[in-house]
XYZ file of C-alpha atoms in Angstrom:
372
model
C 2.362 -12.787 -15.935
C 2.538 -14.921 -13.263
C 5.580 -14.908 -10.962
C 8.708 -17.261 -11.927
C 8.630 -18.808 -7.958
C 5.343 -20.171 -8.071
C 5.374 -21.659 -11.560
C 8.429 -23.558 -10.784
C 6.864 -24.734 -7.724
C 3.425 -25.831 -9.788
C 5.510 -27.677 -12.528
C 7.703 -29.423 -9.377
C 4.174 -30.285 -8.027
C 2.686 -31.478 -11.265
C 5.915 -33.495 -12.056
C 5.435 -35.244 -8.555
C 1.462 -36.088 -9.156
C 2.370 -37.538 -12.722
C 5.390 -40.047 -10.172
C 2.646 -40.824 -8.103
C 0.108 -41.943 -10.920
C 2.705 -43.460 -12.425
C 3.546 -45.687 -8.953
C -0.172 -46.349 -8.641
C -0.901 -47.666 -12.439
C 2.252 -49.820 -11.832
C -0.343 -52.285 -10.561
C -0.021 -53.406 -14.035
C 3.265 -54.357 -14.489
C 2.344 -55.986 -10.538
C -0.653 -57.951 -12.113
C 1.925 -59.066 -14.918
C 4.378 -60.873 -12.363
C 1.760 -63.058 -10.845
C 0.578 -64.591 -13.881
C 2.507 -68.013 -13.043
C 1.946 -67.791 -8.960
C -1.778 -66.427 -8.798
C -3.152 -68.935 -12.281
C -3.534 -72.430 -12.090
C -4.333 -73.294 -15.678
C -4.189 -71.405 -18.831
C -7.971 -69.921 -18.726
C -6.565 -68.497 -15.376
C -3.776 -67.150 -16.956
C -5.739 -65.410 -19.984
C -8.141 -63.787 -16.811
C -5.202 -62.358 -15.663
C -3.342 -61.328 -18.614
C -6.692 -59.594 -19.906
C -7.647 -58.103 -17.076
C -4.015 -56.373 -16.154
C -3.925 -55.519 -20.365
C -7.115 -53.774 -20.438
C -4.947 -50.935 -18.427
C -1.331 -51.372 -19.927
C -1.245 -48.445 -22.343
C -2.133 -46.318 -19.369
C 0.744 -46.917 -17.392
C 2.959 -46.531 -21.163
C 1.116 -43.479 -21.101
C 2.234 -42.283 -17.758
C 5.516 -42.713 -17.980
C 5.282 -40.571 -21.357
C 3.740 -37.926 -19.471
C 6.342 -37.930 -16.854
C 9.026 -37.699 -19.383
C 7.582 -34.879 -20.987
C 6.598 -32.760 -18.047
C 10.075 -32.725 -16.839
C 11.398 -32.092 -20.955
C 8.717 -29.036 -21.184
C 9.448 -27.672 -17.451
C 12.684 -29.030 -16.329
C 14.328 -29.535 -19.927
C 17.837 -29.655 -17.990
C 17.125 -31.990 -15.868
C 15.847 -34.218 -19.099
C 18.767 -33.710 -20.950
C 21.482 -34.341 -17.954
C 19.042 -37.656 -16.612
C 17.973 -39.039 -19.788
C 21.115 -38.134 -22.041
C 23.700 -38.830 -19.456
C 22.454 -41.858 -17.720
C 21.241 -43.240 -20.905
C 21.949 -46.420 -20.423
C 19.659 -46.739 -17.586
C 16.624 -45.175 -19.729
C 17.455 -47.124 -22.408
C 17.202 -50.828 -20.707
C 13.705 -49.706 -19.259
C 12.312 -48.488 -22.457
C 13.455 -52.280 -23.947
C 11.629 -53.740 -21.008
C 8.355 -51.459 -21.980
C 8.797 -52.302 -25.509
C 8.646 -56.234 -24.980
C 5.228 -55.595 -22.698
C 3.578 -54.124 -26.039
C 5.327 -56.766 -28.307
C 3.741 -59.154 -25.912
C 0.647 -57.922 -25.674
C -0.069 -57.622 -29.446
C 1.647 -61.128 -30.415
C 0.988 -63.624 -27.321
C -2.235 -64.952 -28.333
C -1.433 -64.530 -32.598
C -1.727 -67.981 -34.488
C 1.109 -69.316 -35.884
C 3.515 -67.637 -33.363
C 6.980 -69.120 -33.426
C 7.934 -68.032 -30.068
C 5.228 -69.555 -28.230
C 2.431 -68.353 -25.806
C 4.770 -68.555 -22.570
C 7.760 -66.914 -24.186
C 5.408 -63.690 -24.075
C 4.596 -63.992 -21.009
C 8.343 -64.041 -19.573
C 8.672 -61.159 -21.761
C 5.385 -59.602 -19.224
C 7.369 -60.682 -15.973
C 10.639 -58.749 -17.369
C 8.793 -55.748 -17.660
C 6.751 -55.823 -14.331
C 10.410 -56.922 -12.654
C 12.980 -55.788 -13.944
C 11.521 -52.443 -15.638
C 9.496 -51.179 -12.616
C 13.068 -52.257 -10.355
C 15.082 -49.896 -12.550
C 12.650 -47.185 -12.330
C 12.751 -47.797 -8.886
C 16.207 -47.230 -8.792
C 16.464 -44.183 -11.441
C 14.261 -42.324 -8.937
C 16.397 -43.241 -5.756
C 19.252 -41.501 -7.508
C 17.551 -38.179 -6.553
C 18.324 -38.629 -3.286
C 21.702 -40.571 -3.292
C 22.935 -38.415 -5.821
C 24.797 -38.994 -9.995
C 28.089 -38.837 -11.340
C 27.882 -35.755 -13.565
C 28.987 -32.252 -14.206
C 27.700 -29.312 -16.356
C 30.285 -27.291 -18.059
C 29.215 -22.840 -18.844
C 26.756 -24.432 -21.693
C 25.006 -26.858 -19.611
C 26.444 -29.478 -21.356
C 26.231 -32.720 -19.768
C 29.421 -34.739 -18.901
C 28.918 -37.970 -17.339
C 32.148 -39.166 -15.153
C 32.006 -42.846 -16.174
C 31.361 -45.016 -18.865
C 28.513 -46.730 -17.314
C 26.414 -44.194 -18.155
C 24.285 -44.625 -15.206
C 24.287 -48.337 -14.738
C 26.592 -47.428 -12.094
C 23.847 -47.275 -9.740
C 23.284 -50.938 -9.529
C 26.595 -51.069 -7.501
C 24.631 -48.996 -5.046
C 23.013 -51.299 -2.478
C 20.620 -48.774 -0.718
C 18.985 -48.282 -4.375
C 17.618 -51.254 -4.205
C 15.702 -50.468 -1.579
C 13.446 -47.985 -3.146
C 13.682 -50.345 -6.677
C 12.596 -53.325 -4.299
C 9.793 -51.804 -3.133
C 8.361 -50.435 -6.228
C 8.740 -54.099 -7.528
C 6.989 -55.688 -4.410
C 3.966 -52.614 -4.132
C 3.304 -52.928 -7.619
C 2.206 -57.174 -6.893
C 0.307 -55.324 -4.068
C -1.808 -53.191 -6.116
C -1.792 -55.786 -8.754
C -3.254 -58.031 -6.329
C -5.961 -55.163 -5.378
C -6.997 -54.474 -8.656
C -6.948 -58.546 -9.451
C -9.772 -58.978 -6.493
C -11.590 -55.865 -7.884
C -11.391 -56.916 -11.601
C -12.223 -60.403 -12.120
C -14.771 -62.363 -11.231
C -13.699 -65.490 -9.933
C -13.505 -66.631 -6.340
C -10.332 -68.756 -6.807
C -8.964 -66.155 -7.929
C -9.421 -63.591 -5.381
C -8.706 -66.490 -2.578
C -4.995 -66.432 -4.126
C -4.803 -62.765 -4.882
C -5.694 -61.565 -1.107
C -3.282 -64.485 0.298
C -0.750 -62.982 -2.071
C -1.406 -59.310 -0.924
C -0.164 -60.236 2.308
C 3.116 -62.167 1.866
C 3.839 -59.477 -0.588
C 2.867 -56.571 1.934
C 5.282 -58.621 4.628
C 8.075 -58.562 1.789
C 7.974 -54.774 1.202
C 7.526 -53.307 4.273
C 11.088 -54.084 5.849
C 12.188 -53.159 2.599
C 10.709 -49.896 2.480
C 11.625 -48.747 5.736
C 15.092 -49.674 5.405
C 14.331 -47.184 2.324
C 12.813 -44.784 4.609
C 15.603 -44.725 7.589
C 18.295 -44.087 4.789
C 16.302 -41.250 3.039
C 15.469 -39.529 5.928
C 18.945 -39.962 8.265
C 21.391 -39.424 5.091
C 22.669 -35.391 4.376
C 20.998 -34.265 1.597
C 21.929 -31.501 -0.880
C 20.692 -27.705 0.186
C 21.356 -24.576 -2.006
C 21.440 -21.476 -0.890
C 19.944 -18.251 -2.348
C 23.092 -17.530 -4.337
C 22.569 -21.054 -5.723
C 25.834 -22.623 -3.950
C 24.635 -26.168 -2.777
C 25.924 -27.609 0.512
C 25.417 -31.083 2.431
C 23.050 -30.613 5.333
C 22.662 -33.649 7.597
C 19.097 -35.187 8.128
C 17.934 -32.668 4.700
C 14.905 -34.635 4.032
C 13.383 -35.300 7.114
C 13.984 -31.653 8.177
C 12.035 -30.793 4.364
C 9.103 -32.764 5.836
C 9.228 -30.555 8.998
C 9.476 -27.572 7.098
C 6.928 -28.703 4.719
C 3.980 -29.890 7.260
C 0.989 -30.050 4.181
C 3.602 -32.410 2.452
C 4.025 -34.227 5.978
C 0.240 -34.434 6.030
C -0.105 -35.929 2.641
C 3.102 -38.551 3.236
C 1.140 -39.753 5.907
C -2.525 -39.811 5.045
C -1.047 -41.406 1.884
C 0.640 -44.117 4.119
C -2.354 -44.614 5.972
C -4.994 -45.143 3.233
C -2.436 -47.437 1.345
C -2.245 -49.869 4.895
C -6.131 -49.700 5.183
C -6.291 -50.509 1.319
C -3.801 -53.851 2.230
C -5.512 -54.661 5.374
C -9.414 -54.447 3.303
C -7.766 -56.214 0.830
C -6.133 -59.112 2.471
C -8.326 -59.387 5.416
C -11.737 -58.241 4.502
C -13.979 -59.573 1.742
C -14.252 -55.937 -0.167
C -13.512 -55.794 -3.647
C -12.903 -52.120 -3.669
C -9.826 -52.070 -1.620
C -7.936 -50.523 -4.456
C -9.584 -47.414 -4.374
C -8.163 -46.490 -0.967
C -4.670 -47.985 -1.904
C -4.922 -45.944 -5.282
C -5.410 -42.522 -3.304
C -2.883 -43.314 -0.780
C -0.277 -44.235 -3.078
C -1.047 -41.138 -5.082
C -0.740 -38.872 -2.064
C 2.560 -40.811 -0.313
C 4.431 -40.556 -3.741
C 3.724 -37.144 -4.447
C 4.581 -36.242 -1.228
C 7.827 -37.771 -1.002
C 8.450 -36.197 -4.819
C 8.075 -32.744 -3.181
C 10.526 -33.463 -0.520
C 13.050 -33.657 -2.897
C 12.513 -30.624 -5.329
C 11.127 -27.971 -2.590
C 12.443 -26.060 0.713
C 15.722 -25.353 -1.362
C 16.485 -28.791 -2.194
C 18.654 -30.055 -5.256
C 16.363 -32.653 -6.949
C 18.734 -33.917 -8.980
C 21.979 -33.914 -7.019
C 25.702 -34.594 -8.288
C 27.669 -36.073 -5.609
C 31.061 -35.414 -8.629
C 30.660 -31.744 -8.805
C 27.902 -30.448 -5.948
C 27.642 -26.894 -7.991
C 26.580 -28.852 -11.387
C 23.062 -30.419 -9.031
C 20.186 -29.368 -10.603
C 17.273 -27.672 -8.613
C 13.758 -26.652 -9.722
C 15.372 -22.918 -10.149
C 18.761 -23.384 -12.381
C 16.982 -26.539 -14.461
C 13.200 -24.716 -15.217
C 12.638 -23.677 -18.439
C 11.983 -19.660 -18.970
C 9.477 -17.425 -17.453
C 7.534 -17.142 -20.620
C 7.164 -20.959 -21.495
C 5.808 -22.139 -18.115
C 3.595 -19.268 -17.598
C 2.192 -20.776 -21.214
C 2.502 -24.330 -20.536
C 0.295 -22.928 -16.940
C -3.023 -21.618 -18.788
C -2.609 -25.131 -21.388
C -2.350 -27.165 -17.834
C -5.689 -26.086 -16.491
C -7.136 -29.062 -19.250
C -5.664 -31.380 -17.062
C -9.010 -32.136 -14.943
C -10.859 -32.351 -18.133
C -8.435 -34.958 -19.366
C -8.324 -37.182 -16.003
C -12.678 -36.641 -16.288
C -12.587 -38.471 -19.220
C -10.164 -41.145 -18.031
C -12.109 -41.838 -14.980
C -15.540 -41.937 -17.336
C -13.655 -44.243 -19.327
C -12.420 -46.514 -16.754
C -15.527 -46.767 -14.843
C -17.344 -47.556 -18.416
C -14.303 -50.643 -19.047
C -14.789 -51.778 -15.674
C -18.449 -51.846 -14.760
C -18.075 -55.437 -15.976
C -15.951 -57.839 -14.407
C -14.413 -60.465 -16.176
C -14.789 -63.925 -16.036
C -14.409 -67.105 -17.289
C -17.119 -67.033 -20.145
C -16.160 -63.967 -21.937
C -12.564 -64.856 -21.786
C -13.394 -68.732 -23.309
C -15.787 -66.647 -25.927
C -13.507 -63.483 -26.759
C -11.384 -64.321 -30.194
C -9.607 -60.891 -29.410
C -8.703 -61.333 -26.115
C -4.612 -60.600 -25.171
């Protein structure tokens, strides 16, 4: 069997991939918010709409996966995030419920709540769902009201039930910036994805005033995560504050260093191809560097003996990739049924590659009676 260590560390590592996929394929819920800035007439619109809703159960997908990666190897950490802060979970599942609602019903005949109704409905979702993911994740580092009693039972120590973390202004940050890269790589994708010179005119102006938006934002993000204490256990499993904890986890960690910034670095050269350069394949390098820069900063939290899930109520009740795992036996299992993942992102890339090889344009949108 293999040893306990390393399949925690794997499941940490998978559980940070599936938050940097997730990040990436948020270009949808990006593409989705600049339906009524990027369009100028309705045929516009439906390019956009279609294009972005071609990819939308993906992203659903995703966020599935995520879920149930950290329910099958971190069931703790499931049960104290999604059953304590509930409320939290709850409003962004509403928000990804009203993206399929809109998706199936927008274009329907006969439908009482009109065309543009649906498409608000899109905008909530790309907005305010992606911001409060944003924010759910920048608990990890600022830390949740909570406490475990002898039977891991999760008691949360207000009645906000995680909504508390809106009165939290340095959450915003990360929520912010989520919300303003995700009109980024919906931008990218936009140029790469439709056929129509208008539209990529607006999209790459767009990927600019966006990218000037979110980088202030996201260092302000940065500076905080990386000059706050963070939460440190020690090999007896008492956890501590240590001052500058996350920076000193990228020291300590230099092939997660390397892949924060090669990540960083192929998401600015994906910007800069896509706003300054006529290259429709500008996503590609912003898709890899996203990919690498969230997964890295997903490992800073979880590894060198760090609590991913901190309590700032009770510091012995923060939840680390060791007290929160699930047994020996089921993740050397869930290992061996894990080694299908390649297989399974094979057939996704086939598939993509095979829905995109065709652009879209302004024909087969006028001519498609299915379209979104």
């Amino acid at each position: 069997m293999i040893g306990l260590e390393f399949l925690q560390i794997y499941w940490w590592f998978l559980v940070s991939l599936l938050g940097g996929l997730l990040v990436f394929m948020m270009f949808v819920q990006g593409g989705q918010t600049l339906v009524f800035t990027l369009a100028k007439d309705d045929l516009q619109k439906d390019m956009i709409i279609n294009s972005v809703g071609r990819k939308w159960e993906l992203t659903f997908t995703t966020l599935v996966m995520f879920g149930g990666a950290c329910f099958a190897a971190f069931p703790l950490f499931y049960s104290t995030s999604f059953g304590g802060a509930y409320w939290v979970w709850l409003g962004i599942l509403f928000c990804f419920i009203i993206q399929a609602v809109s998706y199936e019903y927008r274009k329907k005949p006969d439908n009482f709540l009109g065309t543009k109704t649906y498409e608000i409905f899109l905008f909530i979702n790309g907005s305010v769902g992606v911001i409060l993911i944003g924010m759910a994740v920048a608990t990890f580092f600022s830390g949740s009201s909570f406490s475990l009693n002898d039977h891991n039972f999760v008691q949360w120590q207000n009645s906000m039930r995680g909504l508390e973390a809106l009165s939290n202004p340095m959450l915003y940050t990360l929520g912010l910036s989520l919300f303003f890269l995700a009109r980024i790589g919906g931008c990218l994708y936009l140029i790469n994805n439709i056929n129509d010179d208008e539209i990529r005119l607006n999209a790459r102006k767009a990927v600019l005033k966006n990218t000037l938006i979110f980088l202030p934002i996201f260092l302000v993000f940065l500076a905080w995560v990386f000059l706050k204490d963070g939460f440190e256990y020690s090999q007896d499993g008492l956890v501590s504050m240590v001052k500058y904890k996350y920076f000193i986890n990228l020291l300590n960690l230099p092939a997660v260093f390397a892949m924060l910034v090669i990540g960083v670095v192929l998401t600015l050269y994906g910007i800069f191809k896509g706003a300054f350069t006529k290259s429709i394949y500008a996503i590609v390098y912003y898709g890899f560097g996203i990919v690498m820069a969230v997964t890295a900063l997903f490992l800073a939290t979880g590894l060198n003996n760090t609590a991913f899930y901190p309590s700032f109520y009770d510091l012995q009740s923060s939840l680390t990739i060791k007290n929160a795992s699930s047994s020996h036996y089921t993740l050397n299992t869930m290992f061996y049924v894990s080694l299908l993942i390649p297989f399974v992102l094979g057939y996704i890339f086939v598939v993509w590659r095979s829905m995109d090889s065709k652009k879209i344009t302004a024909d087969e949108i006028k001519n498609d009676h299915h379209a979104y």
